[in-house]
Amino acid sequence: MLFLLKLLIIVLAFISPEYEAAYVPPYSSVVVPITKHTDAVNPLYSVQIATYWENVQFIHENFLIDIDAPFSWHDCIVQWNIYPGSCPKDVRCVSPVSCEEYQCTEVRTTYPYQNPSCPPDTNSSTLPGWGCTCPVNVVDPVTRTCGQALLNYEYFFSMHTSNGRNMYDGIYSAYPNAACVPSSSFGSFPANVTGVVAFSTSRYALPEYLNEPLKKALSLCLPSSTSSRGVLFYGTGPYNLLPQSSVDLRSYLSYTPLLKHPNSFGYFIGVVSIVIKKRSIIVPTNTFTKLSTIDPYTTLRSDIYNSVIRRFSAVTKRIPPAKPIAPFGLCFNTSYNGTKVGLKVPDIDFSLQNGKKWTISTANSIKKITNDVSCLAFVDGGVTSEPAIVIGTFQFEDNFLLFDLENSTFGFSSSLLLKQTSCSNFNFTLTQQPLN
């Protein structure tokens, strides 16, 4: 009964001018836990989102987080005449977008996947009794290979609401276009992950459908362990983690402008130099730095990478070296005469175009590979790598990142471990949403 009363108040807020002026939602964002997976080729991160209602309960699916994809896609089939019992058991059926509808043309002509393995879009796919469907290309974020999906309607994402400190029992739903791919498309994915959720700047990505009454702000806090959960917020702060639940994480943030790249819906910033122990490695002008939730480690174009390796080798020459283990080029021996040695190395600072710096401390620069070997978690991208710098997820872990889409700025905290907290410290205990 209480849930129905809350729902009635929310509905009245949107249909009545009187309520519209007075109603302020008790939540400031939606919130979902983030899970780290290590059972694929590279570490990946997913969110669990409710996607349909069946037998008086929400059914959830696990989606990889992709801040570059133009739209979301998952394991489902399109079916134009959906009625009870028409959909195969344990299969999600959704309505197709026709090749003649504007959404089909717009998606095909506005998203900039330039992948050599992708064939041209065609209208060759049909459904009996319906006509042509809308095949669109999708790129597997794990293998980078191209596949085909069918654009659909009647798809929804439902997430819990939050005041930044608690997760409420209230539900917020959005209805974006998405696309269906066959179950066989997920062989490279982690177990039980059957979709990709797009958090890019594309008008068909999920943020475009989450704006009322939420503000356009995406926050990511990736966990460093598979046994604990990180947190994703969409909406304004505050954002609070235990044990300092009174501290708004925004107080830890520095900001830099988000840059637009002509061939991507992803997020880019301007790095002007990489500083290691007071010496700067200049990054060529007009160089883009991409932020990625798919690439596992920061990748540098060869000229930049070689300079970083030379400098880092010089400032860590007292640490016994180890034979490099792919894909890394600089590794260290963490055992000395049979004794484990704690590895503490100088910070690496990304100096940004507006004078701010993003500090990469030891927790985000050194990757433990074996009991005896740890490596600098930066990778050589090759001489023609474009973008020249891609900051990967290992550098994101236990950092709080805020993509302010209204003001086109990027906020970053550097390691929360230095603040005696981590991305795994959000309180996901479900609490009752207050009535306004």
CSV table of C-alpha atoms in Angstrom, one decimal:
chain,number,residue,atom,x,y,z
A,1,MET,CA,0.0,0.0,0.0
A,2,LEU,CA,2.8,2.4,0.9
A,3,PHE,CA,4.5,1.6,-2.5
A,4,LEU,CA,1.2,2.5,-4.3
A,5,LEU,CA,1.0,5.8,-2.4
A,6,LYS,CA,4.5,6.7,-3.4
A,7,LEU,CA,3.8,5.8,-7.0
A,8,LEU,CA,0.7,8.0,-7.0
A,9,ILE,CA,2.6,11.0,-5.7
A,10,ILE,CA,5.2,10.6,-8.4
A,11,VAL,CA,2.6,10.3,-11.1
A,12,LEU,CA,0.8,13.4,-9.9
A,13,ALA,CA,4.0,15.3,-9.9
A,14,PHE,CA,4.3,14.9,-13.6
A,15,ILE,CA,0.7,15.4,-14.7
A,16,SER,CA,-0.5,18.2,-12.4
A,17,PRO,CA,1.0,21.7,-12.6
A,18,GLU,CA,0.3,22.3,-8.9
A,19,TYR,CA,2.3,19.2,-7.9
A,20,GLU,CA,4.9,19.9,-10.6
A,21,ALA,CA,5.9,23.1,-8.9
A,22,ALA,CA,5.9,21.6,-5.4
A,23,TYR,CA,7.3,18.2,-5.9
A,24,VAL,CA,11.0,17.6,-5.3
A,25,PRO,CA,12.0,13.9,-5.5
A,26,PRO,CA,13.6,12.4,-2.4
A,27,TYR,CA,16.4,11.0,-4.5
A,28,SER,CA,19.2,12.8,-6.4
A,29,SER,CA,20.4,9.9,-8.6
A,30,VAL,CA,19.9,6.3,-9.6
A,31,VAL,CA,22.4,3.8,-8.4
A,32,VAL,CA,23.6,0.3,-9.5
A,33,PRO,CA,26.4,-1.9,-8.1
A,34,ILE,CA,29.4,-2.7,-10.3
A,35,THR,CA,31.0,-6.1,-10.5
A,36,LYS,CA,34.5,-6.9,-11.6
A,37,HIS,CA,35.1,-10.0,-13.8
A,38,THR,CA,38.4,-11.7,-14.4
A,39,ASP,CA,37.1,-14.8,-16.3
A,40,ALA,CA,37.5,-13.2,-19.8
A,41,VAL,CA,40.6,-12.3,-21.7
A,42,ASN,CA,40.9,-9.0,-19.8
A,43,PRO,CA,39.3,-7.7,-16.6
A,44,LEU,CA,35.8,-6.3,-17.3
A,45,TYR,CA,33.1,-4.5,-15.3
A,46,SER,CA,29.3,-5.0,-15.4
A,47,VAL,CA,26.2,-3.6,-13.9
A,48,GLN,CA,23.0,-5.6,-13.1
A,49,ILE,CA,19.9,-3.9,-14.3
A,50,ALA,CA,16.2,-5.0,-14.3
A,51,THR,CA,15.0,-5.3,-17.9
A,52,TYR,CA,11.5,-6.7,-17.6
A,53,TRP,CA,8.7,-7.7,-15.3
A,54,GLU,CA,7.6,-11.3,-15.1
A,55,ASN,CA,5.7,-13.3,-12.5
A,56,VAL,CA,5.4,-10.3,-10.2
A,57,GLN,CA,9.1,-9.7,-10.1
A,58,PHE,CA,11.8,-7.8,-11.9
A,59,ILE,CA,14.1,-9.9,-14.1
A,60,HIS,CA,17.7,-8.7,-14.2
A,61,GLU,CA,20.5,-8.9,-16.8
A,62,ASN,CA,24.2,-8.2,-16.5
A,63,PHE,CA,25.7,-5.7,-18.9
A,64,LEU,CA,29.2,-4.7,-19.6
A,65,ILE,CA,29.8,-1.0,-19.0
A,66,ASP,CA,30.9,0.7,-22.2
A,67,ILE,CA,31.4,4.5,-22.2
A,68,ASP,CA,32.1,4.4,-26.0
A,69,ALA,CA,29.2,2.3,-27.5
A,70,PRO,CA,26.6,4.3,-29.4
A,71,PHE,CA,23.6,2.2,-28.1
A,72,SER,CA,23.0,-0.7,-25.8
A,73,TRP,CA,22.6,-4.3,-27.0
A,74,HIS,CA,21.9,-7.7,-25.4
A,75,ASP,CA,20.7,-11.2,-25.8
A,76,CYS,CA,17.1,-11.1,-27.1
A,77,ILE,CA,15.0,-11.7,-30.3
A,78,VAL,CA,12.7,-9.3,-32.1
A,79,GLN,CA,9.1,-10.5,-32.7
A,80,TRP,CA,6.5,-8.3,-34.2
A,81,ASN,CA,3.4,-10.1,-32.8
A,82,ILE,CA,4.1,-10.6,-29.1
A,83,TYR,CA,1.4,-12.2,-27.0
A,84,PRO,CA,1.4,-14.5,-23.9
A,85,GLY,CA,3.1,-17.8,-24.8
A,86,SER,CA,4.5,-16.6,-28.1
A,87,CYS,CA,8.0,-16.1,-26.9
A,88,PRO,CA,10.3,-19.1,-26.3
A,89,LYS,CA,11.0,-20.0,-22.7
A,90,ASP,CA,13.8,-18.1,-21.0
A,91,VAL,CA,14.1,-15.8,-24.1
A,92,ARG,CA,13.5,-12.0,-24.0
A,93,CYS,CA,11.2,-11.0,-26.9
A,94,VAL,CA,11.0,-7.3,-28.0
A,95,SER,CA,9.3,-5.4,-30.8
A,96,PRO,CA,11.4,-4.6,-34.0
A,97,VAL,CA,12.2,-1.2,-35.5
A,98,SER,CA,11.4,-1.2,-39.2
A,99,CYS,CA,14.0,-0.2,-41.7
A,100,GLU,CA,11.5,2.4,-42.9
A,101,GLU,CA,11.4,4.2,-39.6
A,102,TYR,CA,13.5,7.3,-38.8
A,103,GLN,CA,15.2,5.7,-35.8
A,104,CYS,CA,16.7,3.1,-38.2
A,105,THR,CA,18.1,5.7,-40.6
A,106,GLU,CA,19.3,8.0,-37.7
A,107,VAL,CA,21.2,5.2,-35.8
A,108,ARG,CA,22.8,4.0,-39.0
A,109,THR,CA,24.0,7.4,-40.1
A,110,THR,CA,25.0,9.0,-36.8
A,111,TYR,CA,27.1,6.4,-35.0
A,112,PRO,CA,30.7,6.5,-36.0
A,113,TYR,CA,32.0,2.9,-35.8
A,114,GLN,CA,34.7,2.8,-38.4
A,115,ASN,CA,35.7,-0.9,-38.1
A,116,PRO,CA,37.1,-2.6,-41.2
A,117,SER,CA,35.4,-5.9,-40.2
A,118,CYS,CA,31.9,-4.2,-40.4
A,119,PRO,CA,29.9,-4.8,-43.6
A,120,PRO,CA,27.6,-2.0,-44.9
A,121,ASP,CA,24.2,-1.9,-43.2
A,122,THR,CA,21.5,-3.4,-45.4
A,123,ASN,CA,17.7,-4.0,-45.3
A,124,SER,CA,18.0,-7.7,-46.2
A,125,SER,CA,16.6,-8.9,-42.8
A,126,THR,CA,12.8,-9.4,-42.7
A,127,LEU,CA,10.2,-10.9,-40.4
A,128,PRO,CA,7.2,-12.8,-41.8
A,129,GLY,CA,4.1,-10.7,-41.6
A,130,TRP,CA,6.1,-7.6,-40.6
A,131,GLY,CA,8.5,-6.6,-43.4
A,132,CYS,CA,12.0,-5.3,-43.1
A,133,THR,CA,13.8,-5.0,-39.8
A,134,CYS,CA,16.7,-2.7,-39.0
A,135,PRO,CA,20.1,-4.5,-38.9
A,136,VAL,CA,22.8,-2.4,-37.3
A,137,ASN,CA,26.5,-3.2,-36.7
A,138,VAL,CA,27.9,-3.7,-33.2
A,139,VAL,CA,31.5,-4.2,-32.2
A,140,ASP,CA,32.3,-6.8,-29.6
A,141,PRO,CA,34.3,-4.8,-27.0
A,142,VAL,CA,36.3,-7.9,-26.0
A,143,THR,CA,37.4,-9.2,-29.4
A,144,ARG,CA,36.9,-6.0,-31.4
A,145,THR,CA,35.1,-8.0,-34.1
A,146,CYS,CA,32.0,-6.8,-35.8
A,147,GLY,CA,28.6,-8.4,-35.5
A,148,GLN,CA,25.0,-7.6,-36.5
A,149,ALA,CA,22.1,-6.7,-34.3
A,150,LEU,CA,18.5,-5.8,-34.8
A,151,LEU,CA,17.3,-2.5,-33.5
A,152,ASN,CA,14.2,-2.8,-31.2
A,153,TYR,CA,11.5,-1.0,-29.3
A,154,GLU,CA,9.8,-1.7,-25.9
A,155,TYR,CA,13.0,-2.1,-23.9
A,156,PHE,CA,13.5,-0.7,-20.5
A,157,PHE,CA,16.1,-0.3,-17.8
A,158,SER,CA,15.0,-0.1,-14.1
A,159,MET,CA,17.3,0.9,-11.3
A,160,HIS,CA,17.1,1.8,-7.7
A,161,THR,CA,17.1,5.5,-6.6
A,162,SER,CA,19.5,7.0,-4.1
A,163,ASN,CA,20.2,10.1,-2.1
A,164,GLY,CA,23.9,9.4,-2.5
A,165,ARG,CA,24.2,7.7,0.9
A,166,ASN,CA,21.4,5.1,0.8
A,167,MET,CA,19.8,2.9,-1.9
A,168,TYR,CA,16.0,3.3,-1.8
A,169,ASP,CA,13.3,0.8,-2.6
A,170,GLY,CA,11.9,3.2,-5.2
A,171,ILE,CA,12.5,2.3,-8.9
A,172,TYR,CA,13.4,4.6,-11.8
A,173,SER,CA,12.8,3.3,-15.3
A,174,ALA,CA,14.1,4.5,-18.7
A,175,TYR,CA,13.0,3.3,-22.2
A,176,PRO,CA,15.9,3.6,-24.7
A,177,ASN,CA,16.1,2.0,-28.1
A,178,ALA,CA,18.5,-1.0,-27.9
A,179,ALA,CA,19.4,-3.9,-30.2
A,180,CYS,CA,19.1,-7.7,-30.1
A,181,VAL,CA,21.9,-10.1,-30.8
A,182,PRO,CA,21.9,-13.9,-30.7
A,183,SER,CA,23.1,-15.8,-27.6
A,184,SER,CA,26.1,-17.0,-29.5
A,185,SER,CA,27.5,-13.4,-29.6
A,186,PHE,CA,28.6,-13.6,-25.9
A,187,GLY,CA,31.3,-16.4,-26.1
A,188,SER,CA,34.0,-13.9,-25.3
A,189,PHE,CA,32.1,-12.3,-22.4
A,190,PRO,CA,32.4,-13.1,-18.7
A,191,ALA,CA,30.0,-15.7,-17.4
A,192,ASN,CA,26.4,-14.6,-17.1
A,193,VAL,CA,27.1,-11.3,-18.8
A,194,THR,CA,24.7,-11.0,-21.8
A,195,GLY,CA,24.7,-7.4,-22.9
A,196,VAL,CA,26.5,-4.1,-23.3
A,197,VAL,CA,25.1,-0.9,-21.8
A,198,ALA,CA,26.1,2.3,-23.5
A,199,PHE,CA,27.0,5.2,-21.3
A,200,SER,CA,28.5,7.4,-24.1
A,201,THR,CA,27.5,10.8,-25.4
A,202,SER,CA,25.4,9.2,-28.2
A,203,ARG,CA,21.7,10.3,-28.3
A,204,TYR,CA,20.8,6.6,-28.3
A,205,ALA,CA,23.0,5.8,-25.2
A,206,LEU,CA,21.3,5.3,-21.9
A,207,PRO,CA,22.2,8.8,-20.4
A,208,GLU,CA,19.9,10.4,-23.0
A,209,TYR,CA,17.0,8.7,-21.4
A,210,LEU,CA,17.8,9.3,-17.8
A,211,ASN,CA,17.4,13.1,-17.6
A,212,GLU,CA,14.1,13.8,-15.9
A,213,PRO,CA,14.2,14.7,-13.0
A,214,LEU,CA,17.9,13.7,-12.9
A,215,LYS,CA,20.7,15.9,-13.9
A,216,LYS,CA,23.2,14.7,-16.6
A,217,ALA,CA,26.0,13.4,-14.6
A,218,LEU,CA,27.6,9.9,-14.7
A,219,SER,CA,29.8,8.7,-11.8
A,220,LEU,CA,31.9,5.5,-11.9
A,221,CYS,CA,33.8,3.9,-9.0
A,222,LEU,CA,35.3,0.6,-10.2
A,223,PRO,CA,36.1,-2.0,-7.6
A,224,SER,CA,39.6,-3.5,-7.4
A,225,SER,CA,38.4,-6.9,-6.3
A,226,THR,CA,35.9,-9.5,-7.8
A,227,SER,CA,34.7,-10.2,-4.3
A,228,SER,CA,33.3,-6.7,-3.6
A,229,ARG,CA,31.1,-4.3,-5.6
A,230,GLY,CA,31.8,-0.8,-6.9
A,231,VAL,CA,29.2,1.7,-7.6
A,232,LEU,CA,27.7,3.7,-10.5
A,233,PHE,CA,25.6,6.8,-10.0
A,234,TYR,CA,23.6,8.7,-12.6
A,235,GLY,CA,22.5,12.1,-11.3
A,236,THR,CA,23.8,14.8,-9.1
A,237,GLY,CA,25.5,14.3,-5.8
A,238,PRO,CA,26.0,14.0,-3.0
A,239,TYR,CA,28.0,10.8,-3.3
A,240,ASN,CA,29.0,9.1,0.0
A,241,LEU,CA,31.1,6.1,0.9
A,242,LEU,CA,31.7,4.4,4.2
A,243,PRO,CA,33.2,4.8,6.7
A,244,GLN,CA,33.2,8.6,6.2
A,245,SER,CA,29.5,8.7,5.2
A,246,SER,CA,29.3,12.4,5.9
A,247,VAL,CA,32.0,13.2,3.3
A,248,ASP,CA,30.7,14.1,-0.1
A,249,LEU,CA,33.1,12.6,-2.6
A,250,ARG,CA,32.8,15.7,-4.8
A,251,SER,CA,35.0,17.5,-2.2
A,252,TYR,CA,37.9,15.2,-3.4
A,253,LEU,CA,37.5,16.0,-7.1
A,254,SER,CA,39.6,18.1,-9.5
A,255,TYR,CA,38.1,18.9,-12.9
A,256,THR,CA,39.2,19.2,-16.5
A,257,PRO,CA,37.2,19.8,-19.7
A,258,LEU,CA,35.8,16.9,-21.6
A,259,LEU,CA,36.9,17.1,-25.3
A,260,LYS,CA,34.9,16.0,-28.4
A,261,HIS,CA,36.4,13.6,-30.8
A,262,PRO,CA,35.1,13.7,-34.4
A,263,ASN,CA,34.9,10.0,-34.7
A,264,SER,CA,33.7,8.8,-31.3
A,265,PHE,CA,30.9,9.1,-28.8
A,266,GLY,CA,33.4,8.4,-26.0
A,267,TYR,CA,35.0,10.7,-23.5
A,268,PHE,CA,38.4,12.4,-24.0
A,269,ILE,CA,40.6,14.8,-22.0
A,270,GLY,CA,43.7,16.8,-22.8
A,271,VAL,CA,46.9,15.5,-21.3
A,272,VAL,CA,49.8,17.9,-22.0
A,273,SER,CA,52.6,16.0,-20.2
A,274,ILE,CA,53.3,13.0,-18.0
A,275,VAL,CA,55.4,13.9,-14.9
A,276,ILE,CA,57.5,11.3,-13.1
A,277,LYS,CA,59.5,12.5,-10.1
A,278,LYS,CA,59.5,16.2,-11.3
A,279,ARG,CA,60.6,15.4,-14.8
A,280,SER,CA,58.0,16.0,-17.6
A,281,ILE,CA,57.5,13.9,-20.7
A,282,ILE,CA,55.8,16.3,-23.1
A,283,VAL,CA,52.8,14.9,-25.0
A,284,PRO,CA,52.6,16.3,-28.5
A,285,THR,CA,49.9,19.0,-29.1
A,286,ASN,CA,46.6,18.0,-30.7
A,287,THR,CA,46.9,14.6,-28.9
A,288,PHE,CA,43.6,13.1,-27.6
A,289,THR,CA,43.5,11.0,-24.4
A,290,LYS,CA,40.6,8.6,-24.3
A,291,LEU,CA,38.9,7.2,-21.2
A,292,SER,CA,38.0,3.6,-21.5
A,293,THR,CA,36.0,1.1,-19.5
A,294,ILE,CA,37.1,-1.7,-21.8
A,295,ASP,CA,40.8,-1.3,-22.1
A,296,PRO,CA,42.4,-2.9,-19.0
A,297,TYR,CA,45.6,-0.8,-18.8
A,298,THR,CA,46.7,2.6,-19.9
A,299,THR,CA,48.0,2.4,-23.5
A,300,LEU,CA,50.5,4.8,-24.9
A,301,ARG,CA,51.7,5.5,-28.4
A,302,SER,CA,55.3,4.1,-28.8
A,303,ASP,CA,57.1,7.4,-28.7
A,304,ILE,CA,55.3,8.4,-25.4
A,305,TYR,CA,55.6,4.9,-24.0
A,306,ASN,CA,59.3,4.6,-24.5
A,307,SER,CA,59.9,7.9,-22.8
A,308,VAL,CA,57.8,6.9,-19.8
A,309,ILE,CA,59.6,3.5,-19.5
A,310,ARG,CA,63.0,5.2,-19.7
A,311,ARG,CA,62.1,7.7,-17.0
A,312,PHE,CA,60.4,5.2,-14.7
A,313,SER,CA,63.3,2.8,-15.1
A,314,ALA,CA,65.7,5.5,-14.0
A,315,VAL,CA,63.7,6.4,-10.8
A,316,THR,CA,63.3,2.8,-9.8
A,317,LYS,CA,66.8,1.5,-10.5
A,318,ARG,CA,67.2,0.4,-6.9
A,319,ILE,CA,64.4,-2.1,-7.3
A,320,PRO,CA,65.6,-5.4,-8.7
A,321,PRO,CA,64.3,-5.9,-12.2
A,322,ALA,CA,62.4,-9.0,-13.5
A,323,LYS,CA,62.0,-10.4,-16.9
A,324,PRO,CA,59.0,-8.5,-18.6
A,325,ILE,CA,55.7,-10.4,-18.7
A,326,ALA,CA,53.4,-9.6,-21.6
A,327,PRO,CA,51.8,-7.2,-22.3
A,328,PHE,CA,54.0,-5.2,-19.9
A,329,GLY,CA,57.5,-3.9,-20.8
A,330,LEU,CA,58.9,-3.1,-17.3
A,331,CYS,CA,58.7,-5.5,-14.4
A,332,PHE,CA,60.2,-5.8,-10.9
A,333,ASN,CA,61.2,-8.6,-8.6
A,334,THR,CA,59.3,-8.4,-5.4
A,335,SER,CA,61.3,-11.0,-3.5
A,336,TYR,CA,64.7,-10.4,-2.1
A,337,ASN,CA,66.6,-13.3,-0.6
A,338,GLY,CA,63.4,-15.2,-0.2
A,339,THR,CA,61.7,-12.2,1.6
A,340,LYS,CA,58.7,-10.4,0.1
A,341,VAL,CA,59.4,-6.7,-0.4
A,342,GLY,CA,56.7,-4.1,-0.4
A,343,LEU,CA,56.8,-2.1,-3.7
A,344,LYS,CA,56.6,1.6,-3.4
A,345,VAL,CA,57.3,3.6,-6.5
A,346,PRO,CA,57.0,7.3,-7.4
A,347,ASP,CA,53.6,8.7,-8.5
A,348,ILE,CA,52.9,9.3,-12.1
A,349,ASP,CA,51.1,12.6,-12.8
A,350,PHE,CA,49.0,13.3,-15.9
A,351,SER,CA,49.3,17.1,-16.3
A,352,LEU,CA,46.1,18.3,-17.9
A,353,GLN,CA,45.4,21.2,-20.2
A,354,ASN,CA,43.8,23.4,-17.6
A,355,GLY,CA,46.7,23.0,-15.2
A,356,LYS,CA,45.2,20.3,-13.0
A,357,LYS,CA,46.9,16.9,-12.4
A,358,TRP,CA,45.6,13.4,-12.1
A,359,THR,CA,47.9,11.5,-9.8
A,360,ILE,CA,48.4,7.8,-10.4
A,361,SER,CA,49.8,6.3,-7.2
A,362,THR,CA,51.3,2.8,-6.7
A,363,ALA,CA,48.0,1.1,-6.3
A,364,ASN,CA,47.0,2.1,-9.9
A,365,SER,CA,50.4,2.0,-11.5
A,366,ILE,CA,51.9,-1.4,-10.4
A,367,LYS,CA,50.1,-4.7,-11.2
A,368,LYS,CA,51.0,-7.8,-9.3
A,369,ILE,CA,51.5,-10.6,-11.8
A,370,THR,CA,52.9,-13.5,-9.7
A,371,ASN,CA,54.0,-13.8,-6.1
A,372,ASP,CA,57.5,-12.6,-7.1
A,373,VAL,CA,56.9,-10.2,-10.0
A,374,SER,CA,55.0,-6.9,-10.4
A,375,CYS,CA,54.9,-4.8,-13.5
A,376,LEU,CA,54.3,-1.2,-14.5
A,377,ALA,CA,50.7,-1.3,-15.8
A,378,PHE,CA,51.2,0.7,-18.9
A,379,VAL,CA,51.2,-0.9,-22.4
A,380,ASP,CA,52.9,0.0,-25.7
A,381,GLY,CA,50.1,0.8,-28.2
A,382,GLY,CA,52.4,0.9,-31.3
A,383,VAL,CA,53.8,3.7,-33.4
A,384,THR,CA,50.4,4.6,-35.0
A,385,SER,CA,48.2,4.2,-32.0
A,386,GLU,CA,45.2,6.5,-32.2
A,387,PRO,CA,44.3,7.9,-29.8
A,388,ALA,CA,47.8,8.4,-28.6
A,389,ILE,CA,46.8,7.8,-24.9
A,390,VAL,CA,44.0,5.5,-23.6
A,391,ILE,CA,43.6,5.5,-19.9
A,392,GLY,CA,42.3,2.0,-18.9
A,393,THR,CA,40.4,0.5,-16.1
A,394,PHE,CA,43.3,-0.5,-13.8
A,395,GLN,CA,44.0,3.2,-13.5
A,396,PHE,CA,40.3,3.8,-12.7
A,397,GLU,CA,40.0,1.3,-9.8
A,398,ASP,CA,39.3,2.9,-6.5
A,399,ASN,CA,39.2,6.3,-8.1
A,400,PHE,CA,35.9,8.3,-8.1
A,401,LEU,CA,35.2,9.6,-11.6
A,402,LEU,CA,32.5,12.1,-12.5
A,403,PHE,CA,31.4,12.8,-16.1
A,404,ASP,CA,29.4,16.0,-15.9
A,405,LEU,CA,27.6,16.0,-19.2
A,406,GLU,CA,25.8,19.3,-18.7
A,407,ASN,CA,29.0,21.2,-18.2
A,408,SER,CA,31.3,19.0,-20.3
A,409,THR,CA,33.8,18.4,-17.5
A,410,PHE,CA,35.5,15.4,-16.0
A,411,GLY,CA,36.1,15.1,-12.3
A,412,PHE,CA,38.6,12.7,-10.8
A,413,SER,CA,39.7,12.0,-7.2
A,414,SER,CA,42.9,10.0,-7.6
A,415,SER,CA,43.1,7.0,-5.3
A,416,LEU,CA,40.4,6.8,-2.6
A,417,LEU,CA,42.7,4.4,-0.7
A,418,LEU,CA,44.7,7.5,0.4
A,419,LYS,CA,41.4,8.8,1.9
A,420,GLN,CA,40.9,5.6,3.9
A,421,THR,CA,38.0,4.4,1.8
A,422,SER,CA,37.5,2.5,-1.5
A,423,CYS,CA,34.9,2.1,-4.3
A,424,SER,CA,33.6,-1.0,-2.5
A,425,ASN,CA,32.3,1.0,0.5
A,426,PHE,CA,28.9,2.2,-0.7
A,427,ASN,CA,26.0,1.1,1.5
A,428,PHE,CA,23.8,-1.1,-0.8
A,429,THR,CA,21.3,-1.9,2.0
A,430,LEU,CA,17.9,-1.3,0.6
A,431,THR,CA,16.0,1.4,2.6
A,432,GLN,CA,12.5,2.8,2.5
A,433,GLN,CA,12.2,5.9,0.2
A,434,PRO,CA,10.9,8.9,2.2
A,435,LEU,CA,7.7,10.6,1.2
A,436,ASN,CA,8.0,14.3,0.3
